[in-house]
Amino acid sequence: MSFDDLRDLLAATGARLRAGVPLAELTTLRVGGPATVADCATTEALVATVRELDAAGIPLLLIAGGSNLLIGDDGFDGVVVRIATEGVEIGADSVIAEAGANWDAVVAATVAAGFGGLECLSGIPGSAGATPVQNVGAYGVEVASLLRRVRLLDRATGEIRWVEPGELGFGYRTSILKHSDAAVVLAVEFALRADGSSAPLGYRELASALGAAEGESRPAADVREVVLRLRAGKGMVLDPADHDTWSAGSFFTNPVIPEERVAAVRAAIASHLGVDVAVPTYPAEGGVKFSAGWLIERAGFAKGFPGDGSPARLSTKHTLALTNRGAATATDLATLARTVREGVAERFGIHLEPEPVTVGVSL
């Protein structure tokens, strides 16, 4: 369909149509080829645009914060629907945010209003609507534990309804919404702590930085300040001037190894390193969680790998982030991802799963 035909199709939706937009401008990795973009600043425009495109059989790609996307260098052959809704409403014990609202701005608004609950998720890039899709988590807190409900557009039926967390199939960094085109997130509602205290501290590094014991609470504002400092030290807070933050955050999820394989994995690690070492692990549903960052570094991929001059490198602050040093392509990043993943598999027998959604890229 020509651009003029698309413009006519979407004329009544309220969306703003743009041609030839480099998708690198819409992702935190800053890679991705060109596409036609429909900017939707209201929920009404978003719903109408998705319905019109679906009815016409035109492929669409939803983008909001662009923080969990690796888009190919050829761009997207269809229409990119940019979710630019920004409404945030704080109530007596909860916050409702439209899908396109900047996530850290939502967290900051709740803390500034005297509420706690979301502070451990401070500094995470992206939009509010993306948080339940991959069950975002950090410093011992996951979205699944805070979420009250999600407002969804069912693309098959056109129905709009609020959905309870129990219907979303949450798991470690996943939900039934991830890798599925069945529904569009329109808004999210999170429970808040009206007394301004943080969620119980469940992450040793954070508790230690606050001078607290695990399980204790602290003022949400204090926790947010420390979380932002810790994340910034790992290059995990967006900064246009810092190429270590030109990333998709943690590129691989921490692998969960079934109990029956744990001894073999530990033996493989000791064999490769030539010494029996203390391996950081954590209890997890379905087995034992290993640190992907630790495994990557012990497999021989140091911070900054493969070194100066490479357009795509591991972060110089955190081995779990793949970064664009300014001129990287999606192909460069995919090549680096495969190198790291294959190296970890060869040395330790562990297959690392990419966390970002890939579009037009094969890993």
Short mmCIF file of C-alpha atoms in Angstrom, two decimals:
data_model
loop_
_atom_site.label_atom_id
_atom_site.label_comp_id
_atom_site.label_asym_id
_atom_site.label_seq_id
_atom_site.Cartn_x
_atom_site.Cartn_y
_atom_site.Cartn_z
CA MET A 1 0.00 0.00 0.00
CA SER A 2 1.35 3.43 -0.93
CA PHE A 3 2.01 6.10 1.66
CA ASP A 4 -0.89 8.18 0.30
CA ASP A 5 -3.22 5.19 0.62
CA LEU A 6 -2.04 4.62 4.20
CA ARG A 7 -2.61 8.26 5.02
CA ASP A 8 -6.17 8.00 3.69
CA LEU A 9 -6.75 4.77 5.62
CA LEU A 10 -5.63 6.29 8.92
CA ALA A 11 -7.01 9.79 8.33
CA ALA A 12 -9.79 9.45 10.91
CA THR A 13 -7.74 7.70 13.60
CA GLY A 14 -5.90 10.71 14.97
CA ALA A 15 -2.49 9.18 14.25
CA ARG A 16 0.31 11.19 12.63
CA LEU A 17 1.87 9.30 9.71
CA ARG A 18 5.56 9.69 8.77
CA ALA A 19 7.48 7.97 5.98
CA GLY A 20 11.08 6.71 5.97
CA VAL A 21 11.71 7.13 9.69
CA PRO A 22 15.00 5.50 10.81
CA LEU A 23 13.98 3.12 13.57
CA ALA A 24 17.38 3.72 15.15
CA GLU A 25 15.80 6.96 16.38
CA LEU A 26 13.18 5.00 18.34
CA THR A 27 15.31 2.37 20.09
CA THR A 28 17.81 2.62 22.94
CA LEU A 29 20.29 0.46 20.98
CA ARG A 30 20.06 3.12 18.26
CA VAL A 31 19.99 0.63 15.40
CA GLY A 32 17.25 -0.25 12.93
CA GLY A 33 16.44 0.62 9.34
CA PRO A 34 13.62 2.77 7.95
CA ALA A 35 9.87 2.35 8.25
CA THR A 36 6.57 4.19 8.01
CA VAL A 37 5.59 5.33 11.50
CA ALA A 38 2.14 6.17 12.87
CA ASP A 39 2.48 8.25 16.04
CA CYS A 40 -0.43 7.74 18.45
CA ALA A 41 -0.61 10.33 21.24
CA THR A 42 -3.94 9.15 22.65
CA THR A 43 -5.35 5.76 23.55
CA GLU A 44 -8.23 6.40 21.18
CA ALA A 45 -5.81 7.00 18.29
CA LEU A 46 -3.84 3.89 19.22
CA VAL A 47 -6.90 1.64 19.29
CA ALA A 48 -8.31 3.07 16.06
CA THR A 49 -4.97 2.75 14.26
CA VAL A 50 -4.42 -0.86 15.28
CA ARG A 51 -7.97 -1.77 14.30
CA GLU A 52 -7.68 -0.13 10.87
CA LEU A 53 -4.32 -1.72 10.08
CA ASP A 54 -5.48 -5.15 11.24
CA ALA A 55 -8.67 -4.91 9.20
CA ALA A 56 -6.62 -4.02 6.11
CA GLY A 57 -4.16 -6.87 6.73
CA ILE A 58 -1.18 -4.54 7.02
CA PRO A 59 1.70 -5.79 9.24
CA LEU A 60 2.36 -3.56 12.22
CA LEU A 61 5.04 -3.26 14.88
CA LEU A 62 4.31 -1.62 18.20
CA ILE A 63 7.06 0.58 19.70
CA ALA A 64 6.97 2.76 22.79
CA GLY A 65 10.24 3.29 24.68
CA GLY A 66 12.18 1.01 22.33
CA SER A 67 14.36 -0.25 25.17
CA ASN A 68 13.94 -3.97 24.62
CA LEU A 69 14.18 -4.14 20.84
CA LEU A 70 16.82 -5.17 18.34
CA ILE A 71 15.53 -4.18 14.89
CA GLY A 72 17.26 -5.25 11.69
CA ASP A 73 19.12 -2.94 9.37
CA ASP A 74 16.47 -3.33 6.66
CA GLY A 75 13.85 -1.78 8.94
CA PHE A 76 10.24 -2.98 9.00
CA ASP A 77 8.03 -3.68 6.00
CA GLY A 78 4.73 -2.46 7.36
CA VAL A 79 3.65 0.28 9.75
CA VAL A 80 5.36 0.98 13.06
CA VAL A 81 2.75 2.14 15.53
CA ARG A 82 4.49 4.37 18.05
CA ILE A 83 2.70 4.41 21.39
CA ALA A 84 3.09 7.98 22.61
CA THR A 85 0.37 8.06 25.28
CA GLU A 86 1.71 9.63 28.48
CA GLY A 87 -1.10 9.92 31.05
CA VAL A 88 -0.35 9.08 34.69
CA GLU A 89 -2.96 9.12 37.47
CA ILE A 90 -1.97 8.52 41.09
CA GLY A 91 -4.79 7.44 43.42
CA ALA A 92 -5.06 6.64 47.12
CA ASP A 93 -3.09 3.40 46.88
CA SER A 94 -2.29 2.83 43.23
CA VAL A 95 -1.07 4.43 40.02
CA ILE A 96 -2.54 4.03 36.54
CA ALA A 97 -0.19 4.82 33.67
CA GLU A 98 -0.95 4.82 29.97
CA ALA A 99 1.17 2.42 27.94
CA GLY A 100 3.48 5.04 26.43
CA ALA A 101 4.33 6.79 29.70
CA ASN A 102 8.06 6.84 30.46
CA TRP A 103 8.53 4.18 33.10
CA ASP A 104 11.11 5.96 35.25
CA ALA A 105 8.98 9.10 35.17
CA VAL A 106 6.09 7.03 36.54
CA VAL A 107 8.27 5.71 39.35
CA ALA A 108 9.60 9.21 40.10
CA ALA A 109 6.06 10.64 40.22
CA THR A 110 4.90 8.04 42.75
CA VAL A 111 7.92 8.58 45.00
CA ALA A 112 7.57 12.36 44.79
CA ALA A 113 3.92 12.00 45.79
CA GLY A 114 4.95 10.15 48.95
CA PHE A 115 4.27 6.58 47.88
CA GLY A 116 6.46 3.49 47.90
CA GLY A 117 6.43 0.19 46.06
CA LEU A 118 8.04 0.91 42.70
CA GLU A 119 11.36 2.38 43.83
CA CYS A 120 13.47 -0.73 43.15
CA LEU A 121 12.45 -0.46 39.50
CA SER A 122 13.85 3.06 39.20
CA GLY A 123 16.02 3.92 36.21
CA ILE A 124 14.77 1.10 33.98
CA PRO A 125 14.39 2.53 30.47
CA GLY A 126 11.28 2.07 28.38
CA SER A 127 7.56 2.54 28.76
CA ALA A 128 5.02 1.58 31.41
CA GLY A 129 3.15 -0.63 28.97
CA ALA A 130 6.20 -2.79 28.34
CA THR A 131 6.77 -3.65 31.99
CA PRO A 132 4.20 -6.47 32.28
CA VAL A 133 5.09 -7.85 28.84
CA GLN A 134 8.46 -9.15 30.00
CA ASN A 135 7.75 -9.05 33.73
CA VAL A 136 10.43 -6.42 34.30
CA GLY A 137 12.44 -6.86 37.47
CA ALA A 138 15.41 -5.46 39.33
CA TYR A 139 16.92 -5.56 42.82
CA GLY A 140 14.67 -8.34 44.03
CA VAL A 141 11.35 -6.90 42.78
CA GLU A 142 9.31 -8.00 39.78
CA VAL A 143 6.36 -6.30 38.10
CA ALA A 144 4.22 -9.41 38.71
CA SER A 145 4.37 -8.78 42.48
CA LEU A 146 3.15 -5.17 42.16
CA LEU A 147 0.72 -5.25 39.26
CA ARG A 148 -3.00 -4.92 39.91
CA ARG A 149 -4.29 -5.12 36.36
CA VAL A 150 -3.54 -4.40 32.70
CA ARG A 151 -5.86 -2.81 30.16
CA LEU A 152 -5.65 -4.73 26.90
CA LEU A 153 -6.99 -4.45 23.37
CA ASP A 154 -7.74 -7.93 22.01
CA ARG A 155 -6.74 -7.69 18.35
CA ALA A 156 -8.86 -10.67 17.30
CA THR A 157 -12.13 -9.54 18.85
CA GLY A 158 -11.57 -5.78 19.21
CA GLU A 159 -12.57 -6.06 22.87
CA ILE A 160 -10.98 -3.74 25.44
CA ARG A 161 -10.88 -4.93 29.05
CA TRP A 162 -8.89 -4.88 32.25
CA VAL A 163 -7.05 -8.15 32.89
CA GLU A 164 -5.92 -9.48 36.27
CA PRO A 165 -2.29 -10.62 36.81
CA GLY A 166 -3.37 -14.23 37.16
CA GLU A 167 -4.37 -14.28 33.49
CA LEU A 168 -0.97 -13.17 32.21
CA GLY A 169 1.14 -16.27 32.83
CA PHE A 170 4.04 -14.47 34.47
CA GLY A 171 7.43 -16.15 34.67
CA TYR A 172 11.05 -15.01 34.90
CA ARG A 173 11.27 -12.09 32.44
CA THR A 174 8.24 -13.29 30.51
CA SER A 175 4.45 -13.38 30.26
CA ILE A 176 1.87 -14.56 27.73
CA LEU A 177 2.13 -11.06 26.20
CA LYS A 178 5.76 -11.50 25.19
CA HIS A 179 6.42 -12.75 21.66
CA SER A 180 2.69 -12.55 20.95
CA ASP A 181 0.67 -10.22 18.75
CA ALA A 182 -2.67 -11.16 20.29
CA ALA A 183 -3.13 -8.06 22.45
CA VAL A 184 -2.00 -4.47 22.83
CA VAL A 185 -1.28 -3.03 26.28
CA LEU A 186 -3.17 0.25 26.70
CA ALA A 187 -2.60 0.99 30.40
CA VAL A 188 -1.28 -0.57 33.60
CA GLU A 189 -2.21 -0.21 37.26
CA PHE A 190 0.22 -0.84 40.11
CA ALA A 191 -0.34 -1.06 43.84
CA LEU A 192 1.48 1.53 45.96
CA ARG A 193 2.50 1.68 49.61
CA ALA A 194 0.69 4.67 51.05
CA ASP A 195 3.14 5.11 53.96
CA GLY A 196 6.02 5.91 51.60
CA SER A 197 8.08 2.89 52.65
CA SER A 198 9.87 0.70 50.17
CA ALA A 199 9.01 -2.86 49.32
CA PRO A 200 10.97 -5.21 51.63
CA LEU A 201 14.58 -5.21 50.47
CA GLY A 202 15.28 -8.55 48.84
CA TYR A 203 18.61 -7.90 47.13
CA ARG A 204 21.83 -8.05 49.11
CA GLU A 205 23.73 -5.38 47.16
CA LEU A 206 20.94 -2.85 47.58
CA ALA A 207 20.32 -3.63 51.24
CA SER A 208 24.03 -3.28 51.98
CA ALA A 209 24.24 0.06 50.17
CA LEU A 210 21.38 1.29 52.35
CA GLY A 211 22.87 -0.09 55.56
CA ALA A 212 19.83 -2.31 55.98
CA ALA A 213 19.19 -6.00 56.46
CA GLU A 214 17.49 -8.02 53.76
CA GLY A 215 13.74 -7.96 54.34
CA GLU A 216 13.74 -4.52 55.94
CA SER A 217 12.11 -1.44 54.39
CA ARG A 218 13.48 2.05 53.99
CA PRO A 219 11.93 5.32 52.76
CA ALA A 220 11.14 4.90 49.07
CA ALA A 221 12.95 8.12 48.16
CA ASP A 222 16.17 6.83 49.77
CA VAL A 223 15.91 3.50 47.98
CA ARG A 224 15.27 5.18 44.63
CA GLU A 225 18.36 7.36 45.04
CA VAL A 226 20.58 4.36 45.76
CA VAL A 227 19.07 2.25 42.97
CA LEU A 228 19.75 5.02 40.46
CA ARG A 229 23.33 5.30 41.68
CA LEU A 230 23.92 1.56 41.46
CA ARG A 231 22.37 1.32 38.00
CA ALA A 232 24.35 4.32 36.73
CA GLY A 233 27.55 2.65 37.92
CA LYS A 234 26.71 -0.28 35.64
CA GLY A 235 25.78 1.88 32.66
CA MET A 236 22.11 1.01 33.12
CA VAL A 237 20.66 4.54 33.23
CA LEU A 238 20.23 6.19 29.83
CA ASP A 239 22.73 8.92 29.06
CA PRO A 240 23.10 10.12 25.43
CA ALA A 241 26.75 11.03 26.09
CA ASP A 242 27.66 7.56 27.44
CA HIS A 243 27.89 4.79 24.84
CA ASP A 244 27.74 2.21 27.63
CA THR A 245 24.06 3.12 27.90
CA TRP A 246 23.39 2.68 24.16
CA SER A 247 22.06 -0.78 24.92
CA ALA A 248 18.98 -2.85 25.54
CA GLY A 249 19.94 -3.27 29.19
CA SER A 250 20.72 -6.86 30.13
CA PHE A 251 20.92 -8.64 26.78
CA PHE A 252 20.67 -12.16 28.21
CA THR A 253 18.48 -13.49 31.00
CA ASN A 254 20.05 -15.28 33.94
CA PRO A 255 19.80 -19.00 33.08
CA VAL A 256 17.79 -21.27 35.37
CA ILE A 257 19.40 -24.70 35.49
CA PRO A 258 17.36 -27.76 36.54
CA GLU A 259 18.54 -29.23 39.84
CA GLU A 260 19.69 -32.45 38.16
CA ARG A 261 22.12 -30.50 35.91
CA VAL A 262 23.59 -28.15 38.51
CA ALA A 263 26.43 -30.47 39.58
CA ALA A 264 27.50 -30.98 35.96
CA VAL A 265 27.46 -27.24 35.29
CA ARG A 266 29.55 -26.55 38.38
CA ALA A 267 32.02 -29.22 37.26
CA ALA A 268 32.24 -27.68 33.78
CA ILE A 269 32.94 -24.27 35.28
CA ALA A 270 35.65 -25.66 37.57
CA SER A 271 37.22 -27.57 34.66
CA HIS A 272 37.33 -24.51 32.43
CA LEU A 273 38.73 -22.24 35.15
CA GLY A 274 41.13 -24.87 36.48
CA VAL A 275 39.96 -24.28 40.02
CA ASP A 276 36.86 -24.91 42.09
CA VAL A 277 35.33 -21.46 42.65
CA ALA A 278 32.31 -20.09 44.44
CA VAL A 279 29.70 -19.64 41.72
CA PRO A 280 26.98 -17.05 42.44
CA THR A 281 23.60 -18.78 42.28
CA TYR A 282 20.11 -18.00 43.48
CA PRO A 283 17.02 -20.08 44.22
CA ALA A 284 14.55 -20.09 41.33
CA GLU A 285 11.36 -21.81 40.32
CA GLY A 286 12.32 -24.89 38.34
CA GLY A 287 15.94 -25.07 39.47
CA VAL A 288 18.90 -22.82 40.31
CA LYS A 289 19.53 -19.41 38.73
CA PHE A 290 23.08 -18.67 37.60
CA SER A 291 24.41 -15.17 36.90
CA ALA A 292 24.65 -14.63 33.14
CA GLY A 293 27.07 -11.74 33.59
CA TRP A 294 29.38 -13.86 35.75
CA LEU A 295 29.29 -16.71 33.22
CA ILE A 296 30.03 -14.37 30.31
CA GLU A 297 33.06 -12.89 32.02
CA ARG A 298 34.40 -16.29 33.17
CA ALA A 299 33.96 -17.60 29.63
CA GLY A 300 36.57 -15.07 28.52
CA PHE A 301 34.44 -12.13 27.46
CA ALA A 302 35.64 -9.22 29.56
CA LYS A 303 34.05 -5.80 29.87
CA GLY A 304 34.59 -3.93 26.62
CA PHE A 305 35.04 -7.12 24.53
CA PRO A 306 36.18 -7.28 21.73
CA GLY A 307 38.02 -4.02 22.34
CA ASP A 308 38.51 -0.50 21.03
CA GLY A 309 37.60 0.05 17.42
CA SER A 310 34.75 -2.44 17.42
CA PRO A 311 31.38 -0.79 16.67
CA ALA A 312 29.55 -3.23 18.97
CA ARG A 313 31.11 -4.11 22.32
CA LEU A 314 30.20 -5.42 25.71
CA SER A 315 29.71 -2.52 28.08
CA THR A 316 32.87 -1.36 29.83
CA LYS A 317 30.82 -1.33 33.05
CA HIS A 318 28.74 -4.51 32.84
CA THR A 319 29.34 -7.66 30.78
CA LEU A 320 25.62 -8.37 30.46
CA ALA A 321 24.98 -5.33 28.23
CA LEU A 322 25.77 -5.29 24.51
CA THR A 323 26.40 -1.73 23.41
CA ASN A 324 26.50 0.40 20.29
CA ARG A 325 29.66 2.49 20.36
CA GLY A 326 28.14 5.00 17.95
CA ALA A 327 28.26 3.39 14.52
CA ALA A 328 27.12 -0.20 15.13
CA THR A 329 24.55 -1.92 12.95
CA ALA A 330 22.04 -4.54 14.02
CA THR A 331 24.24 -7.06 12.22
CA ASP A 332 27.22 -6.03 14.37
CA LEU A 333 25.23 -6.49 17.56
CA ALA A 334 23.77 -9.83 16.44
CA THR A 335 27.28 -11.09 15.61
CA LEU A 336 28.53 -10.10 19.05
CA ALA A 337 25.52 -11.72 20.73
CA ARG A 338 26.13 -15.00 18.90
CA THR A 339 29.83 -14.95 19.76
CA VAL A 340 29.13 -14.52 23.45
CA ARG A 341 26.27 -17.02 23.56
CA GLU A 342 28.23 -19.69 21.67
CA GLY A 343 31.29 -19.14 23.87
CA VAL A 344 29.32 -19.65 27.07
CA ALA A 345 27.64 -22.75 25.63
CA GLU A 346 30.96 -24.24 24.51
CA ARG A 347 32.70 -23.69 27.83
CA PHE A 348 29.92 -24.35 30.34
CA GLY A 349 27.15 -26.15 28.46
CA ILE A 350 24.69 -23.33 29.21
CA HIS A 351 22.51 -21.76 26.53
CA LEU A 352 21.86 -18.08 27.20
CA GLU A 353 18.47 -16.72 26.16
CA PRO A 354 18.34 -13.19 24.67
CA GLU A 355 16.06 -10.83 26.55
CA PRO A 356 15.29 -8.26 23.81
CA VAL A 357 12.63 -8.86 21.18
CA THR A 358 14.23 -9.19 17.74
CA VAL A 359 12.65 -7.93 14.53
CA GLY A 360 14.28 -8.83 11.23
CA VAL A 361 17.35 -10.17 13.04
CA SER A 362 18.39 -13.78 13.58
CA LEU A 363 20.37 -14.75 16.64
#
